[in-house]
Tab-separated table of C-alpha atoms and ligand atoms in Angstrom:
chain	number	residue	atom	x	y	z
A	1	MET	CA	-0.103	0.068	0.020
A	2	PHE	CA	1.079	3.459	-0.825
A	3	ALA	CA	3.278	4.910	2.032
A	4	TRP	CA	2.439	8.668	2.117
A	5	LYS	CA	4.214	9.208	5.258
A	6	ARG	CA	7.495	7.704	3.731
A	7	GLN	CA	7.262	9.936	0.830
A	8	PHE	CA	6.859	12.902	3.301
A	9	SER	CA	9.911	11.963	5.271
A	10	ILE	CA	11.913	11.440	1.863
A	11	ALA	CA	10.878	14.862	0.885
A	12	ASN	CA	11.751	16.254	4.302
A	13	THR	CA	15.126	14.769	4.493
A	14	LEU	CA	15.995	16.135	1.271
A	15	LEU	CA	14.667	19.568	2.340
A	16	LYS	CA	17.219	19.464	5.185
A	17	THR	CA	20.252	18.095	3.246
A	18	THR	CA	20.315	19.758	-0.135
A	19	THR	CA	20.728	23.369	-1.431
A	20	THR	CA	17.231	23.244	-2.820
A	21	THR	CA	15.244	26.372	-3.404
A	22	THR	CA	12.242	26.000	-1.301
A	23	ALA	CA	8.866	27.735	-2.532
A	24	ARG	CA	9.709	31.182	-3.403
A	25	THR	CA	6.688	32.835	-2.009
A	26	MET	CA	4.539	30.167	-0.145
A	27	THR	CA	1.428	32.165	1.019
A	28	THR	CA	0.415	29.463	3.660
A	29	ALA	CA	1.733	28.848	7.138
A	30	THR	CA	1.626	25.213	6.901
A	31	PRO	CA	4.667	23.447	5.324
A	32	PRO	CA	4.435	22.785	1.607
A	33	SER	CA	3.758	19.101	0.599
A	34	PHE	CA	6.129	19.377	-2.097
A	35	GLN	CA	9.635	20.882	-2.751
A	36	VAL	CA	10.348	23.428	-5.381
A	37	PHE	CA	13.440	23.159	-7.345
A	38	ARG	CA	15.217	25.725	-9.242
A	39	ASP	CA	18.204	23.924	-10.230
A	40	VAL	CA	19.001	20.392	-11.569
A	41	PRO	CA	21.531	18.668	-9.144
A	42	PRO	CA	19.170	18.617	-6.022
A	43	LEU	CA	16.164	17.384	-8.327
A	44	ARG	CA	18.581	14.651	-9.487
A	45	GLN	CA	19.431	13.777	-5.765
A	46	LEU	CA	15.713	13.564	-5.179
A	47	ARG	CA	15.164	11.333	-8.327
A	48	ARG	CA	18.074	8.845	-7.181
A	49	THR	CA	16.320	8.604	-3.683
A	50	LEU	CA	13.079	7.890	-5.340
A	51	LEU	CA	14.525	5.287	-7.779
A	52	LEU	CA	16.283	3.488	-4.971
A	53	SER	CA	12.883	3.333	-3.093
A	54	ASN	CA	11.516	1.674	-6.094
A	55	ARG	CA	9.070	4.574	-6.519
A	56	THR	CA	7.811	5.836	-9.925
A	57	VAL	CA	7.797	9.188	-11.343
A	58	GLY	CA	5.358	10.921	-13.633
A	59	LEU	CA	6.402	14.155	-15.195
A	60	VAL	CA	3.756	16.735	-16.136
A	61	PRO	CA	5.495	19.663	-18.053
A	62	THR	CA	3.567	22.965	-18.078
A	63	MET	CA	4.092	26.733	-18.578
A	64	GLY	CA	2.102	27.436	-15.419
A	65	ALA	CA	-0.998	29.539	-15.223
A	66	LEU	CA	-2.541	26.189	-14.159
A	67	HIS	CA	-6.217	25.308	-14.943
A	68	GLU	CA	-8.373	22.110	-14.903
A	69	GLY	CA	-6.652	20.798	-18.060
A	70	HIS	CA	-3.207	20.793	-16.296
A	71	LEU	CA	-4.682	19.397	-13.053
A	72	SER	CA	-6.405	16.495	-14.927
A	73	LEU	CA	-3.064	15.327	-16.403
A	74	ILE	CA	-1.731	15.423	-12.780
A	75	ARG	CA	-4.657	13.484	-11.607
A	76	GLN	CA	-3.923	10.970	-14.291
A	77	ALA	CA	-0.335	10.675	-13.532
A	78	ALA	CA	-1.342	10.086	-9.797
A	79	THR	CA	-3.111	6.986	-10.805
A	80	GLU	CA	0.017	5.463	-12.461
A	81	ASN	CA	3.029	6.719	-10.382
A	82	THR	CA	3.706	7.209	-6.694
A	83	ASP	CA	5.537	10.687	-7.233
A	84	ILE	CA	4.598	13.508	-9.635
A	85	ILE	CA	6.960	16.195	-10.752
A	86	VAL	CA	5.301	19.244	-12.153
A	87	SER	CA	7.484	21.542	-14.270
A	88	ILE	CA	6.550	25.122	-14.656
A	89	PHE	CA	8.666	27.019	-17.033
A	90	VAL	CA	7.669	29.458	-19.610
A	91	ASN	CA	9.960	28.345	-22.329
A	92	PRO	CA	11.359	31.302	-24.504
A	93	THR	CA	12.395	29.243	-27.395
A	94	GLN	CA	9.104	28.107	-28.392
A	95	PHE	CA	7.885	31.899	-28.662
A	96	GLY	CA	8.621	33.538	-32.006
A	97	VAL	CA	10.315	36.948	-31.976
A	98	ASN	CA	7.061	38.638	-32.390
A	99	GLU	CA	5.044	36.470	-29.966
A	100	ASP	CA	3.755	37.085	-26.618
A	101	LEU	CA	6.608	35.797	-24.231
A	102	SER	CA	6.617	38.745	-21.927
A	103	SER	CA	2.790	38.815	-21.729
A	104	TYR	CA	2.273	35.233	-21.151
A	105	PRO	CA	0.379	34.929	-17.701
A	106	ARG	CA	2.469	34.022	-14.890
A	107	THR	CA	0.532	33.193	-11.738
A	108	TRP	CA	3.101	31.500	-9.309
A	109	ASP	CA	1.144	31.919	-6.026
A	110	SER	CA	-2.144	30.700	-7.416
A	111	ASP	CA	-0.348	27.781	-9.194
A	112	VAL	CA	1.181	26.622	-5.944
A	113	ALA	CA	-2.018	26.916	-4.062
A	114	LYS	CA	-3.802	24.840	-6.736
A	115	LEU	CA	-1.090	21.999	-6.497
A	116	GLU	CA	-1.401	22.085	-2.764
A	117	ALA	CA	-5.131	21.892	-2.947
A	118	LEU	CA	-4.746	18.950	-5.588
A	119	ASN	CA	-2.377	17.163	-3.239
A	120	ALA	CA	-4.999	17.464	-0.300
A	121	GLU	CA	-7.608	16.268	-2.572
A	122	LEU	CA	-5.580	13.179	-3.769
A	123	SER	CA	-4.713	12.403	0.017
A	124	GLN	CA	-8.364	12.612	0.994
A	125	GLN	CA	-9.624	10.283	-1.809
A	126	ASN	CA	-6.889	7.910	-1.214
A	127	THR	CA	-7.818	6.057	-4.477
A	128	SER	CA	-4.650	7.176	-6.371
A	129	PRO	CA	-1.241	6.326	-5.054
A	130	GLY	CA	0.581	9.413	-6.386
A	131	ARG	CA	1.053	12.705	-4.894
A	132	ILE	CA	2.946	15.903	-6.161
A	133	THR	CA	6.226	15.537	-4.695
A	134	ALA	CA	8.195	18.412	-6.468
A	135	ILE	CA	7.690	21.331	-8.597
A	136	LEU	CA	10.596	22.075	-10.977
A	137	ALA	CA	10.672	25.798	-11.806
A	138	PRO	CA	14.094	26.357	-13.361
A	139	THR	CA	15.465	29.541	-14.406
A	140	SER	CA	16.248	30.314	-18.213
A	141	LYS	CA	19.933	30.173	-17.392
A	142	VAL	CA	19.445	26.652	-16.023
A	143	MET	CA	17.489	25.361	-18.830
A	144	TYR	CA	19.813	27.124	-21.412
A	145	PRO	CA	23.184	26.889	-19.600
A	146	THR	CA	25.647	27.994	-22.425
A	147	LEU	CA	24.064	30.209	-25.040
A	148	PRO	CA	21.032	32.687	-24.351
A	149	PRO	CA	17.844	30.942	-25.793
A	150	SER	CA	17.376	32.195	-29.342
A	151	SER	CA	13.894	32.456	-30.984
A	152	GLU	CA	15.309	33.244	-34.267
A	153	ILE	CA	14.619	30.819	-36.975
A	154	ASP	CA	18.394	30.457	-37.887
A	155	GLY	CA	19.524	31.348	-34.230
A	156	ASP	CA	22.410	29.476	-32.436
A	157	GLY	CA	21.816	26.876	-29.734
A	158	SER	CA	21.445	23.063	-29.126
A	159	PHE	CA	18.096	22.225	-30.439
A	160	VAL	CA	15.999	19.332	-31.167
A	161	THR	CA	14.262	19.389	-34.493
A	162	ILE	CA	11.503	16.885	-35.514
A	163	LEU	CA	10.853	17.238	-39.310
A	164	PRO	CA	8.778	17.330	-41.158
A	165	LEU	CA	6.171	17.094	-38.291
A	166	ALA	CA	7.338	20.506	-36.852
A	167	LYS	CA	6.702	22.333	-40.007
A	168	LYS	CA	3.112	21.259	-40.381
A	169	LEU	CA	-0.158	23.043	-39.174
A	170	GLU	CA	0.860	25.086	-36.012
A	171	GLY	CA	4.473	25.024	-37.366
A	172	ALA	CA	3.399	26.727	-40.550
A	173	SER	CA	2.387	29.983	-38.687
A	174	ARG	CA	4.846	29.362	-35.816
A	175	PRO	CA	8.212	28.229	-37.305
A	176	VAL	CA	10.257	27.992	-34.172
A	177	PHE	CA	7.587	26.621	-31.962
A	178	PHE	CA	8.014	22.839	-32.142
A	179	ARG	CA	11.805	23.215	-32.138
A	180	GLY	CA	11.333	25.080	-28.876
A	181	VAL	CA	8.845	22.645	-27.520
A	182	ALA	CA	10.937	19.461	-28.495
A	183	THR	CA	14.038	21.110	-27.124
A	184	VAL	CA	12.608	21.990	-23.652
A	185	CYS	CA	10.954	18.489	-23.513
A	186	MET	CA	14.312	16.757	-24.237
A	187	LYS	CA	15.832	18.776	-21.369
A	188	LEU	CA	13.017	18.179	-18.954
A	189	PHE	CA	13.165	14.337	-19.941
A	190	ASN	CA	16.931	14.231	-19.269
A	191	ILE	CA	16.703	16.090	-15.961
A	192	VAL	CA	13.605	14.166	-14.578
A	193	ASN	CA	14.168	10.779	-16.127
A	194	ALA	CA	10.546	10.095	-15.581
A	195	GLU	CA	8.856	6.706	-15.968
A	196	ARG	CA	6.069	8.447	-17.647
A	197	ALA	CA	5.365	11.944	-19.076
A	198	TYR	CA	1.806	13.464	-19.488
A	199	PHE	CA	0.614	15.769	-22.218
A	200	GLY	CA	-2.747	16.965	-23.271
A	201	GLN	CA	-4.578	16.067	-26.194
A	202	LYS	CA	-5.552	19.817	-26.539
A	203	ASP	CA	-2.223	20.407	-28.161
A	204	VAL	CA	-2.519	17.424	-30.496
A	205	GLN	CA	0.479	18.196	-32.785
A	206	GLN	CA	2.640	18.506	-29.738
A	207	THR	CA	1.782	14.959	-28.790
A	208	VAL	CA	2.509	13.628	-32.174
A	209	VAL	CA	5.936	15.444	-32.143
A	210	ILE	CA	6.845	14.525	-28.781
A	211	ARG	CA	5.983	10.833	-29.335
A	212	ARG	CA	8.119	10.822	-32.501
A	213	MET	CA	11.063	12.391	-30.606
A	214	VAL	CA	10.844	9.720	-27.966
A	215	GLN	CA	10.831	7.018	-30.565
A	216	ASP	CA	13.687	8.568	-32.579
A	217	PHE	CA	15.992	9.327	-29.702
A	218	HIS	CA	15.361	6.203	-27.705
A	219	VAL	CA	14.052	8.258	-24.723
A	220	GLY	CA	13.085	6.011	-21.882
A	221	THR	CA	9.963	7.889	-20.918
A	222	GLU	CA	6.585	6.665	-21.852
A	223	ILE	CA	4.235	9.379	-23.259
A	224	ARG	CA	0.864	9.489	-21.875
A	225	ILE	CA	-1.872	11.618	-23.360
A	226	GLY	CA	-4.772	13.037	-21.343
A	227	GLU	CA	-8.226	14.160	-22.747
A	228	THR	CA	-8.963	17.873	-23.551
A	229	VAL	CA	-10.731	19.427	-20.697
A	230	ARG	CA	-13.386	21.966	-21.785
A	231	GLU	CA	-15.469	24.603	-20.195
A	232	GLU	CA	-19.107	23.687	-19.829
A	233	ASP	CA	-20.004	25.219	-23.173
A	234	GLY	CA	-17.204	23.399	-24.939
A	235	LEU	CA	-14.507	25.892	-25.086
A	236	ALA	CA	-11.252	24.098	-24.608
A	237	MET	CA	-9.461	25.415	-21.608
A	238	SER	CA	-6.333	27.208	-22.278
A	239	SER	CA	-3.999	29.667	-20.242
A	240	ARG	CA	-4.517	32.234	-22.965
A	241	ASN	CA	-8.251	32.192	-22.737
A	242	VAL	CA	-8.078	35.098	-19.947
A	243	TYR	CA	-7.087	37.380	-22.790
A	244	LEU	CA	-10.635	36.692	-24.579
A	245	GLY	CA	-13.053	38.632	-22.612
A	246	VAL	CA	-16.823	37.953	-22.618
A	247	ARG	CA	-17.468	38.973	-26.341
A	248	ARG	CA	-14.523	37.148	-28.006
A	249	ARG	CA	-15.082	34.205	-25.640
A	250	GLY	CA	-18.584	33.885	-26.977
A	251	VAL	CA	-17.562	34.064	-30.559
A	252	GLY	CA	-14.548	31.868	-30.178
A	253	LEU	CA	-16.792	29.015	-29.460
A	254	VAL	CA	-17.086	28.715	-33.236
A	255	LEU	CA	-13.907	26.672	-33.269
A	256	TYR	CA	-15.325	23.763	-31.307
A	257	GLU	CA	-18.663	24.106	-33.045
A	258	ALA	CA	-16.951	23.830	-36.394
A	259	LEU	CA	-14.958	20.913	-35.311
A	260	ARG	CA	-18.060	19.049	-33.971
A	261	ALA	CA	-19.895	19.627	-37.361
A	262	ALA	CA	-17.143	17.970	-39.205
A	263	GLU	CA	-17.161	15.134	-36.666
A	264	GLY	CA	-20.729	14.889	-37.154
A	265	ALA	CA	-20.174	14.461	-40.941
A	266	TYR	CA	-17.592	11.686	-40.160
A	267	LEU	CA	-20.034	9.827	-37.708
A	268	ALA	CA	-22.632	10.013	-40.388
A	269	GLY	CA	-20.576	7.859	-42.560
A	270	LYS	CA	-18.554	10.455	-44.570
A	271	GLY	CA	-14.802	9.951	-45.298
A	272	GLY	CA	-13.945	12.232	-48.104
A	273	ARG	CA	-11.835	15.311	-47.281
A	274	GLU	CA	-14.104	17.996	-48.646
A	275	GLU	CA	-17.413	16.546	-47.496
A	276	VAL	CA	-15.920	16.443	-43.781
A	277	LEU	CA	-14.215	19.684	-43.879
A	278	ASP	CA	-16.950	21.595	-45.706
A	279	ALA	CA	-19.059	20.922	-42.580
A	280	ALA	CA	-16.694	22.826	-40.468
A	281	ARG	CA	-15.995	25.530	-43.106
A	282	GLY	CA	-19.588	26.195	-43.161
A	283	VAL	CA	-19.962	26.912	-39.544
A	284	ALA	CA	-17.035	29.189	-39.562
A	285	LYS	CA	-18.171	31.067	-42.449
A	286	ARG	CA	-21.742	31.535	-40.987
A	287	VAL	CA	-20.408	32.931	-37.578
A	288	LEU	CA	-17.876	35.082	-39.393
A	289	ASP	CA	-20.570	36.495	-41.659
A	290	GLU	CA	-22.859	37.235	-38.783
A	291	GLN	CA	-19.941	39.084	-37.001
A	292	SER	CA	-19.250	41.132	-40.085
A	293	TRP	CA	-22.722	42.577	-40.174
A	294	LEU	CA	-22.329	43.977	-36.717
A	295	GLY	CA	-20.947	47.255	-35.675
A	296	PRO	CA	-17.452	47.533	-34.446
A	297	ALA	CA	-18.599	47.877	-30.706
A	298	GLU	CA	-20.720	44.646	-31.113
A	299	ARG	CA	-18.562	42.241	-33.166
A	300	ALA	CA	-15.683	39.959	-32.614
A	301	LEU	CA	-13.804	39.179	-35.843
A	302	PHE	CA	-11.504	36.184	-36.353
A	303	GLU	CA	-9.499	34.673	-39.086
A	304	VAL	CA	-9.355	30.947	-39.818
A	305	ASP	CA	-5.828	29.943	-39.942
A	306	TYR	CA	-6.224	26.235	-40.844
A	307	ILE	CA	-8.769	23.426	-40.703
A	308	SER	CA	-6.862	20.176	-41.198
A	309	LEU	CA	-7.822	16.608	-41.650
A	310	ALA	CA	-4.656	14.604	-41.129
A	311	ASP	CA	-3.144	11.049	-40.715
A	312	PRO	CA	-2.641	10.441	-36.990
A	313	ASP	CA	1.057	9.583	-37.113
A	314	SER	CA	2.605	11.634	-40.189
A	315	LEU	CA	0.175	14.625	-39.970
A	316	GLU	CA	-0.087	14.307	-43.870
A	317	GLU	CA	-3.322	15.910	-44.942
A	318	LEU	CA	-5.735	13.317	-46.251
A	319	LYS	CA	-7.926	12.926	-49.214
A	320	VAL	CA	-9.816	10.238	-47.857
A	321	ILE	CA	-10.057	8.840	-44.241
A	322	ASP	CA	-8.371	5.489	-43.864
A	323	PRO	CA	-11.333	3.680	-41.761
A	324	ALA	CA	-8.576	1.567	-40.105
A	325	LYS	CA	-6.620	4.479	-38.928
A	326	GLY	CA	-9.130	7.348	-38.460
A	327	ALA	CA	-7.720	10.913	-38.595
A	328	ILE	CA	-6.875	14.050	-36.603
A	329	LEU	CA	-9.324	16.811	-37.357
A	330	SER	CA	-7.597	20.042	-35.879
A	331	ALA	CA	-8.106	23.855	-36.495
A	332	ALA	CA	-6.783	27.188	-35.521
A	333	LEU	CA	-8.251	30.598	-35.481
A	334	LYS	CA	-6.882	33.998	-34.580
A	335	MET	CA	-9.214	36.164	-32.610
A	336	ALA	CA	-8.577	39.607	-33.795
A	337	PRO	CA	-8.240	42.469	-31.166
A	338	LEU	CA	-11.544	44.190	-30.474
A	339	GLU	CA	-12.090	47.360	-32.719
A	340	GLU	CA	-14.069	49.224	-30.198
A	341	SER	CA	-15.084	48.323	-26.408
A	342	LYS	CA	-18.251	49.406	-24.644
A	343	PRO	CA	-18.104	51.270	-21.384
A	344	GLY	CA	-17.849	48.626	-18.525
A	345	GLU	CA	-17.282	45.676	-21.031
A	346	ASP	CA	-15.171	42.809	-19.653
A	347	CYS	CA	-12.710	42.581	-22.739
A	348	GLY	CA	-10.219	40.350	-20.829
A	349	LEU	CA	-6.653	40.696	-19.662
A	350	GLY	CA	-4.970	43.250	-22.007
A	351	ASP	CA	-8.412	45.031	-22.592
A	352	GLY	CA	-9.131	43.107	-25.785
A	353	LYS	CA	-6.081	44.514	-27.643
A	354	VAL	CA	-4.098	41.256	-27.417
A	355	PRO	CA	-4.782	38.922	-30.302
A	356	VAL	CA	-5.616	35.434	-29.150
A	357	ARG	CA	-4.795	32.283	-31.125
A	358	LEU	CA	-7.263	29.420	-30.325
A	359	ILE	CA	-6.578	25.822	-31.179
A	360	ASP	CA	-8.542	22.726	-30.809
A	361	ASN	CA	-8.938	19.243	-32.317
A	362	LEU	CA	-10.973	16.045	-32.268
A	363	ILE	CA	-9.707	12.620	-32.771
A	364	PHE	CA	-11.597	10.604	-35.433
A	365	LYS	CA	-11.298	6.931	-34.016
A	366	PRO	CA	-11.066	4.189	-36.758
A	367	ARG	CA	-14.188	2.737	-37.806
A	368	VAL	CA	-13.093	-0.898	-37.672
B	401	AMP	P1	0.827	24.617	-21.372
B	401	AMP	O1	0.825	25.082	-19.800
B	401	AMP	O2	-0.125	25.368	-22.098
B	401	AMP	O3	2.120	24.451	-21.995
B	401	AMP	O4	0.286	23.104	-21.139
B	401	AMP	C1	0.800	22.080	-20.356
B	401	AMP	C2	0.213	20.847	-20.727
B	401	AMP	O5	-1.317	20.893	-20.369
B	401	AMP	C3	0.293	20.324	-22.145
B	401	AMP	O6	0.612	19.116	-22.402
B	401	AMP	C4	-1.052	20.745	-22.682
B	401	AMP	O7	-1.493	20.000	-23.848
B	401	AMP	C5	-2.042	20.371	-21.567
B	401	AMP	N1	-3.075	20.922	-21.591
B	401	AMP	C6	-3.321	22.271	-21.815
B	401	AMP	N2	-4.641	22.813	-21.760
B	401	AMP	C7	-5.495	21.607	-21.702
B	401	AMP	C8	-6.665	21.153	-21.645
B	401	AMP	N3	-7.691	22.020	-21.913
B	401	AMP	N4	-6.971	19.860	-21.634
B	401	AMP	C9	-6.135	18.886	-21.243
B	401	AMP	N5	-4.764	19.248	-21.449
B	401	AMP	C10	-4.536	20.447	-21.582
């Protein structure tokens, strides 16, 4: 049976004997149920202790601003491992030079509080063996020890590139994104040496890229995928949703609605590219037309970046869905900044001036 007390004593011993950074700003008086690591050697020491105690580690990589999507991955990790390490690192190399690195939401105190509450929930339920043992919140200098992290397309650095997967879909609009993601995940995998690492289906291309990287580089960490967690109305949870505000949030639902329309076509027996995608395109066109007819203080405009129907492994665009393989239906749209706001309107963080990229996907399961 799971020895929670023993875990606590392992963590406490390490707290006393290492130079680990403890929580930077713990807001509660009670001692934290996990350690916070800013550097690699103390984490490696914990990892060695866990290994020698026959414990298993699940890694949940995040960029913080935690929401239920992240927490669901941790809950899943808790069912399959004794110890969970959550990394919180806003990775500079996956943001393009014109992207929102500096404005990415950083919510350390509430992240720590959410993880504390989750550990309490896991202890009370006592159905999952795992608990959050550590947060890895490294500095950029720790993660990129030699050269400053570059976001330039031809910038210098030690990078992992997974081609051609990284060029497709999101990669077409964000050329350095998957190079940054693969590089930081490889670093995290090397540091934590977890039995399993957990990723959300919400970022489906990321799951395909990471699986390929693990396969091609013989990384000894098993990749596990958790379902997309949605708001009640279907909007996929995302740390960036705080920028939407009420008006753009409402219109942004078009993304899920469009995907569902295409899924409906697939479930009704259609398998040709155009007949499936036209269902989604029709929804997007209708909603954009409706918005265009409204005045600038009423509407929220958007641009569809792509709607893709792709092979689940290669991400090659499909002409026809192979019933034995199914497909990944994915889409991205850019919510434009609000043109005009009304007095007292909730326009979201950044007052509606920040463009917001929304991505979502559905997996079409094989028919046979
Ligand atoms: P991020 O902090 O946005 O980099 O996300 C960290 C992890 O959480 C990634 O594996 C994401 O795919 C996953 N994730 C983000 N949003 C959701 C969601 N709504 N449902 C499930 N997983 C998610």
